[in-house]
mmCIF file with all atom_site columns, C-alpha atoms in Angstrom:
data_model
loop_
_atom_site.group_PDB
_atom_site.id
_atom_site.type_symbol
_atom_site.label_atom_id
_atom_site.label_alt_id
_atom_site.label_comp_id
_atom_site.label_asym_id
_atom_site.label_entity_id
_atom_site.label_seq_id
_atom_site.pdbx_PDB_ins_code
_atom_site.Cartn_x
_atom_site.Cartn_y
_atom_site.Cartn_z
_atom_site.occupancy
_atom_site.B_iso_or_equiv
_atom_site.pdbx_formal_charge
_atom_site.auth_seq_id
_atom_site.auth_comp_id
_atom_site.auth_asym_id
_atom_site.auth_atom_id
_atom_site.pdbx_PDB_model_num
ATOM 1   C CA . UNK A 1 1   ? 23.123 51.676 126.041 1.00 0.00 ? 15  UNK A CA 1
ATOM 2   C CA . UNK A 1 2   ? 26.095 49.427 126.692 1.00 0.00 ? 16  UNK A CA 1
ATOM 3   C CA . UNK A 1 3   ? 26.631 45.856 125.647 1.00 0.00 ? 17  UNK A CA 1
ATOM 4   C CA . UNK A 1 4   ? 27.704 44.309 128.969 1.00 0.00 ? 18  UNK A CA 1
ATOM 5   C CA . UNK A 1 5   ? 25.554 42.437 131.495 1.00 0.00 ? 19  UNK A CA 1
ATOM 6   C CA . UNK A 1 6   ? 25.935 40.525 134.740 1.00 0.00 ? 20  UNK A CA 1
ATOM 7   C CA . UNK A 1 7   ? 24.097 37.206 134.820 1.00 0.00 ? 21  UNK A CA 1
ATOM 8   C CA . UNK A 1 8   ? 23.342 34.456 137.305 1.00 0.00 ? 22  UNK A CA 1
ATOM 9   C CA . UNK A 1 9   ? 23.079 30.843 136.120 1.00 0.00 ? 23  UNK A CA 1
ATOM 10  C CA . UNK A 1 10  ? 21.598 28.143 138.339 1.00 0.00 ? 24  UNK A CA 1
ATOM 11  C CA . UNK A 1 11  ? 19.472 25.026 138.455 1.00 0.00 ? 25  UNK A CA 1
ATOM 12  C CA . UNK A 1 12  ? 16.122 25.150 140.224 1.00 0.00 ? 26  UNK A CA 1
ATOM 13  C CA . UNK A 1 13  ? 13.827 22.453 138.794 1.00 0.00 ? 27  UNK A CA 1
ATOM 14  C CA . UNK A 1 14  ? 15.130 23.611 135.391 1.00 0.00 ? 28  UNK A CA 1
ATOM 15  C CA . UNK A 1 15  ? 18.291 25.386 134.274 1.00 0.00 ? 29  UNK A CA 1
ATOM 16  C CA . UNK A 1 16  ? 17.843 29.172 134.543 1.00 0.00 ? 30  UNK A CA 1
ATOM 17  C CA . UNK A 1 17  ? 19.697 32.313 133.513 1.00 0.00 ? 31  UNK A CA 1
ATOM 18  C CA . UNK A 1 18  ? 18.791 35.551 135.273 1.00 0.00 ? 32  UNK A CA 1
ATOM 19  C CA . UNK A 1 19  ? 20.021 39.041 134.419 1.00 0.00 ? 33  UNK A CA 1
ATOM 20  C CA . UNK A 1 20  ? 21.266 40.886 137.491 1.00 0.00 ? 34  UNK A CA 1
ATOM 21  C CA . UNK A 1 21  ? 21.978 44.055 135.501 1.00 0.00 ? 35  UNK A CA 1
ATOM 22  C CA . UNK A 1 22  ? 22.298 45.012 131.829 1.00 0.00 ? 36  UNK A CA 1
ATOM 23  C CA . UNK A 1 23  ? 23.488 47.924 129.766 1.00 0.00 ? 37  UNK A CA 1
ATOM 24  C CA . UNK A 1 24  ? 26.942 48.480 131.230 1.00 0.00 ? 38  UNK A CA 1
ATOM 25  C CA . UNK A 1 25  ? 29.076 50.531 128.828 1.00 0.00 ? 39  UNK A CA 1
ATOM 26  C CA . UNK A 1 26  ? 32.388 48.816 129.512 1.00 0.00 ? 40  UNK A CA 1
ATOM 27  C CA . UNK A 1 27  ? 33.678 45.459 130.674 1.00 0.00 ? 41  UNK A CA 1
ATOM 28  C CA . UNK A 1 28  ? 35.214 47.156 133.717 1.00 0.00 ? 42  UNK A CA 1
ATOM 29  C CA . UNK A 1 29  ? 31.816 48.566 134.730 1.00 0.00 ? 43  UNK A CA 1
ATOM 30  C CA . UNK A 1 30  ? 30.282 45.102 134.376 1.00 0.00 ? 44  UNK A CA 1
ATOM 31  C CA . UNK A 1 31  ? 33.061 43.628 136.529 1.00 0.00 ? 45  UNK A CA 1
ATOM 32  C CA . UNK A 1 32  ? 32.368 46.240 139.221 1.00 0.00 ? 46  UNK A CA 1
ATOM 33  C CA . UNK A 1 33  ? 28.678 45.286 139.204 1.00 0.00 ? 47  UNK A CA 1
ATOM 34  C CA . UNK A 1 34  ? 29.644 41.613 139.344 1.00 0.00 ? 48  UNK A CA 1
ATOM 35  C CA . UNK A 1 35  ? 31.880 42.153 142.376 1.00 0.00 ? 49  UNK A CA 1
ATOM 36  C CA . UNK A 1 36  ? 29.117 44.116 144.114 1.00 0.00 ? 50  UNK A CA 1
ATOM 37  C CA . UNK A 1 37  ? 26.625 41.294 143.492 1.00 0.00 ? 51  UNK A CA 1
ATOM 38  C CA . UNK A 1 38  ? 28.845 38.530 144.894 1.00 0.00 ? 52  UNK A CA 1
ATOM 39  C CA . UNK A 1 39  ? 27.944 39.292 148.498 1.00 0.00 ? 53  UNK A CA 1
ATOM 40  C CA . UNK A 1 40  ? 24.431 40.660 148.007 1.00 0.00 ? 54  UNK A CA 1
ATOM 41  C CA . UNK A 1 41  ? 22.767 38.576 145.286 1.00 0.00 ? 55  UNK A CA 1
ATOM 42  C CA . UNK A 1 42  ? 19.898 36.446 146.523 1.00 0.00 ? 56  UNK A CA 1
ATOM 43  C CA . UNK A 1 43  ? 18.160 33.774 144.490 1.00 0.00 ? 57  UNK A CA 1
ATOM 44  C CA . UNK A 1 44  ? 14.576 34.231 143.405 1.00 0.00 ? 58  UNK A CA 1
ATOM 45  C CA . UNK A 1 45  ? 13.624 31.226 145.505 1.00 0.00 ? 59  UNK A CA 1
ATOM 46  C CA . UNK A 1 46  ? 13.264 31.852 149.203 1.00 0.00 ? 60  UNK A CA 1
ATOM 47  C CA . UNK A 1 47  ? 16.239 30.771 151.269 1.00 0.00 ? 61  UNK A CA 1
ATOM 48  C CA . UNK A 1 48  ? 17.273 31.888 154.728 1.00 0.00 ? 62  UNK A CA 1
ATOM 49  C CA . UNK A 1 49  ? 20.999 32.522 154.383 1.00 0.00 ? 63  UNK A CA 1
ATOM 50  C CA . UNK A 1 50  ? 23.209 31.188 157.153 1.00 0.00 ? 64  UNK A CA 1
ATOM 51  C CA . UNK A 1 51  ? 26.515 31.170 155.296 1.00 0.00 ? 65  UNK A CA 1
ATOM 52  C CA . UNK A 1 52  ? 27.842 32.310 151.899 1.00 0.00 ? 66  UNK A CA 1
ATOM 53  C CA . UNK A 1 53  ? 30.952 31.045 150.157 1.00 0.00 ? 67  UNK A CA 1
ATOM 54  C CA . UNK A 1 54  ? 32.320 32.650 146.988 1.00 0.00 ? 68  UNK A CA 1
ATOM 55  C CA . UNK A 1 55  ? 34.737 30.798 144.697 1.00 0.00 ? 69  UNK A CA 1
ATOM 56  C CA . UNK A 1 56  ? 36.568 32.559 141.858 1.00 0.00 ? 70  UNK A CA 1
ATOM 57  C CA . UNK A 1 57  ? 37.161 30.657 138.604 1.00 0.00 ? 71  UNK A CA 1
ATOM 58  C CA . UNK A 1 58  ? 40.544 30.868 136.869 1.00 0.00 ? 72  UNK A CA 1
ATOM 59  C CA . UNK A 1 59  ? 39.243 33.333 134.254 1.00 0.00 ? 73  UNK A CA 1
ATOM 60  C CA . UNK A 1 60  ? 38.709 35.841 137.122 1.00 0.00 ? 74  UNK A CA 1
ATOM 61  C CA . UNK A 1 61  ? 35.424 36.920 135.489 1.00 0.00 ? 75  UNK A CA 1
ATOM 62  C CA . UNK A 1 62  ? 33.205 34.112 136.831 1.00 0.00 ? 76  UNK A CA 1
ATOM 63  C CA . UNK A 1 63  ? 32.332 33.138 140.389 1.00 0.00 ? 77  UNK A CA 1
ATOM 64  C CA . UNK A 1 64  ? 30.540 30.263 142.081 1.00 0.00 ? 78  UNK A CA 1
ATOM 65  C CA . UNK A 1 65  ? 28.344 31.442 144.957 1.00 0.00 ? 79  UNK A CA 1
ATOM 66  C CA . UNK A 1 66  ? 27.249 28.815 147.488 1.00 0.00 ? 80  UNK A CA 1
ATOM 67  C CA . UNK A 1 67  ? 24.558 29.864 149.943 1.00 0.00 ? 81  UNK A CA 1
ATOM 68  C CA . UNK A 1 68  ? 23.900 27.535 152.841 1.00 0.00 ? 82  UNK A CA 1
ATOM 69  C CA . UNK A 1 69  ? 20.483 27.964 154.344 1.00 0.00 ? 83  UNK A CA 1
ATOM 70  C CA . UNK A 1 70  ? 18.738 26.498 157.318 1.00 0.00 ? 84  UNK A CA 1
ATOM 71  C CA . UNK A 1 71  ? 17.585 23.422 155.399 1.00 0.00 ? 85  UNK A CA 1
ATOM 72  C CA . UNK A 1 72  ? 19.292 23.489 152.023 1.00 0.00 ? 86  UNK A CA 1
ATOM 73  C CA . UNK A 1 73  ? 22.293 24.566 150.015 1.00 0.00 ? 87  UNK A CA 1
ATOM 74  C CA . UNK A 1 74  ? 21.949 26.649 146.839 1.00 0.00 ? 88  UNK A CA 1
ATOM 75  C CA . UNK A 1 75  ? 24.607 27.272 144.167 1.00 0.00 ? 89  UNK A CA 1
ATOM 76  C CA . UNK A 1 76  ? 24.819 29.661 141.249 1.00 0.00 ? 90  UNK A CA 1
ATOM 77  C CA . UNK A 1 77  ? 27.430 30.998 138.869 1.00 0.00 ? 91  UNK A CA 1
ATOM 78  C CA . UNK A 1 78  ? 27.723 34.767 138.490 1.00 0.00 ? 92  UNK A CA 1
ATOM 79  C CA . UNK A 1 79  ? 29.527 36.083 135.425 1.00 0.00 ? 93  UNK A CA 1
ATOM 80  C CA . UNK A 1 80  ? 29.665 38.878 132.897 1.00 0.00 ? 94  UNK A CA 1
ATOM 81  C CA . UNK A 1 81  ? 28.485 38.592 129.317 1.00 0.00 ? 95  UNK A CA 1
ATOM 82  C CA . UNK A 1 82  ? 28.818 40.813 126.268 1.00 0.00 ? 96  UNK A CA 1
ATOM 83  C CA . UNK A 1 83  ? 25.942 41.339 123.850 1.00 0.00 ? 97  UNK A CA 1
ATOM 84  C CA . UNK A 1 84  ? 27.346 40.557 120.400 1.00 0.00 ? 98  UNK A CA 1
ATOM 85  C CA . UNK A 1 85  ? 24.182 40.278 118.324 1.00 0.00 ? 99  UNK A CA 1
ATOM 86  C CA . UNK A 1 86  ? 20.645 41.664 118.508 1.00 0.00 ? 100 UNK A CA 1
ATOM 87  C CA . UNK A 1 87  ? 18.072 40.941 115.808 1.00 0.00 ? 101 UNK A CA 1
ATOM 88  C CA . UNK A 1 88  ? 16.266 44.185 116.683 1.00 0.00 ? 102 UNK A CA 1
ATOM 89  C CA . UNK A 1 89  ? 19.480 46.218 116.286 1.00 0.00 ? 103 UNK A CA 1
ATOM 90  C CA . UNK A 1 90  ? 21.860 44.918 113.568 1.00 0.00 ? 104 UNK A CA 1
ATOM 91  C CA . UNK A 1 91  ? 24.344 47.678 114.432 1.00 0.00 ? 105 UNK A CA 1
ATOM 92  C CA . UNK A 1 92  ? 25.284 45.776 117.605 1.00 0.00 ? 106 UNK A CA 1
ATOM 93  C CA . UNK A 1 93  ? 26.920 42.976 115.614 1.00 0.00 ? 107 UNK A CA 1
ATOM 94  C CA . UNK A 1 94  ? 28.613 45.477 113.298 1.00 0.00 ? 108 UNK A CA 1
ATOM 95  C CA . UNK A 1 95  ? 30.127 47.399 116.251 1.00 0.00 ? 109 UNK A CA 1
ATOM 96  C CA . UNK A 1 96  ? 31.440 44.165 117.764 1.00 0.00 ? 110 UNK A CA 1
ATOM 97  C CA . UNK A 1 97  ? 32.889 43.079 114.407 1.00 0.00 ? 111 UNK A CA 1
ATOM 98  C CA . UNK A 1 98  ? 34.681 46.435 114.034 1.00 0.00 ? 112 UNK A CA 1
ATOM 99  C CA . UNK A 1 99  ? 36.037 46.268 117.608 1.00 0.00 ? 113 UNK A CA 1
ATOM 100 C CA . UNK A 1 100 ? 37.359 42.747 117.024 1.00 0.00 ? 114 UNK A CA 1
ATOM 101 C CA . UNK A 1 101 ? 38.933 43.787 113.707 1.00 0.00 ? 115 UNK A CA 1
ATOM 102 C CA . UNK A 1 102 ? 40.629 46.721 115.471 1.00 0.00 ? 116 UNK A CA 1
ATOM 103 C CA . UNK A 1 103 ? 41.969 44.400 118.172 1.00 0.00 ? 117 UNK A CA 1
ATOM 104 C CA . UNK A 1 104 ? 43.481 42.091 115.533 1.00 0.00 ? 118 UNK A CA 1
ATOM 105 C CA . UNK A 1 105 ? 45.249 45.017 113.890 1.00 0.00 ? 119 UNK A CA 1
ATOM 106 C CA . UNK A 1 106 ? 46.750 46.164 117.196 1.00 0.00 ? 120 UNK A CA 1
ATOM 107 C CA . UNK A 1 107 ? 49.876 44.055 116.726 1.00 0.00 ? 121 UNK A CA 1
ATOM 108 C CA . UNK A 1 108 ? 49.313 42.134 119.964 1.00 0.00 ? 122 UNK A CA 1
ATOM 109 C CA . UNK A 1 109 ? 49.361 38.372 120.326 1.00 0.00 ? 123 UNK A CA 1
ATOM 110 C CA . UNK A 1 110 ? 47.152 36.583 117.831 1.00 0.00 ? 124 UNK A CA 1
ATOM 111 C CA . UNK A 1 111 ? 45.485 33.202 117.969 1.00 0.00 ? 125 UNK A CA 1
ATOM 112 C CA . UNK A 1 112 ? 46.122 31.240 114.840 1.00 0.00 ? 126 UNK A CA 1
ATOM 113 C CA . UNK A 1 113 ? 45.256 27.830 113.525 1.00 0.00 ? 127 UNK A CA 1
ATOM 114 C CA . UNK A 1 114 ? 48.333 25.641 113.098 1.00 0.00 ? 128 UNK A CA 1
ATOM 115 C CA . UNK A 1 115 ? 49.008 24.395 109.561 1.00 0.00 ? 129 UNK A CA 1
ATOM 116 C CA . UNK A 1 116 ? 47.233 21.150 108.791 1.00 0.00 ? 130 UNK A CA 1
ATOM 117 C CA . UNK A 1 117 ? 44.205 21.737 111.026 1.00 0.00 ? 131 UNK A CA 1
#
């Protein structure tokens, strides 16, 4: 089972997070699922859709979906998320730690803390 998921975040009486799909093996697969959901995802509350607007955030992995209904307007953020820890499966965190360590050793650009911070 993969570590990637597509989630919807919105406010409806209380702040909510809803999984659209889970278990994607790669980030690219999760992005494909995200792009498919942008024009088909419907909120769990009933709304008669008249118009849908989709805004892409600068990170290109998050989108704001605005659905205008007959009487109301509903907004949610759709994005991908990676599972990095699972108390039922400690190997998840270990795999992520090893992947991150491998990425640091790749010789690519590195974030570093400036001296004195």
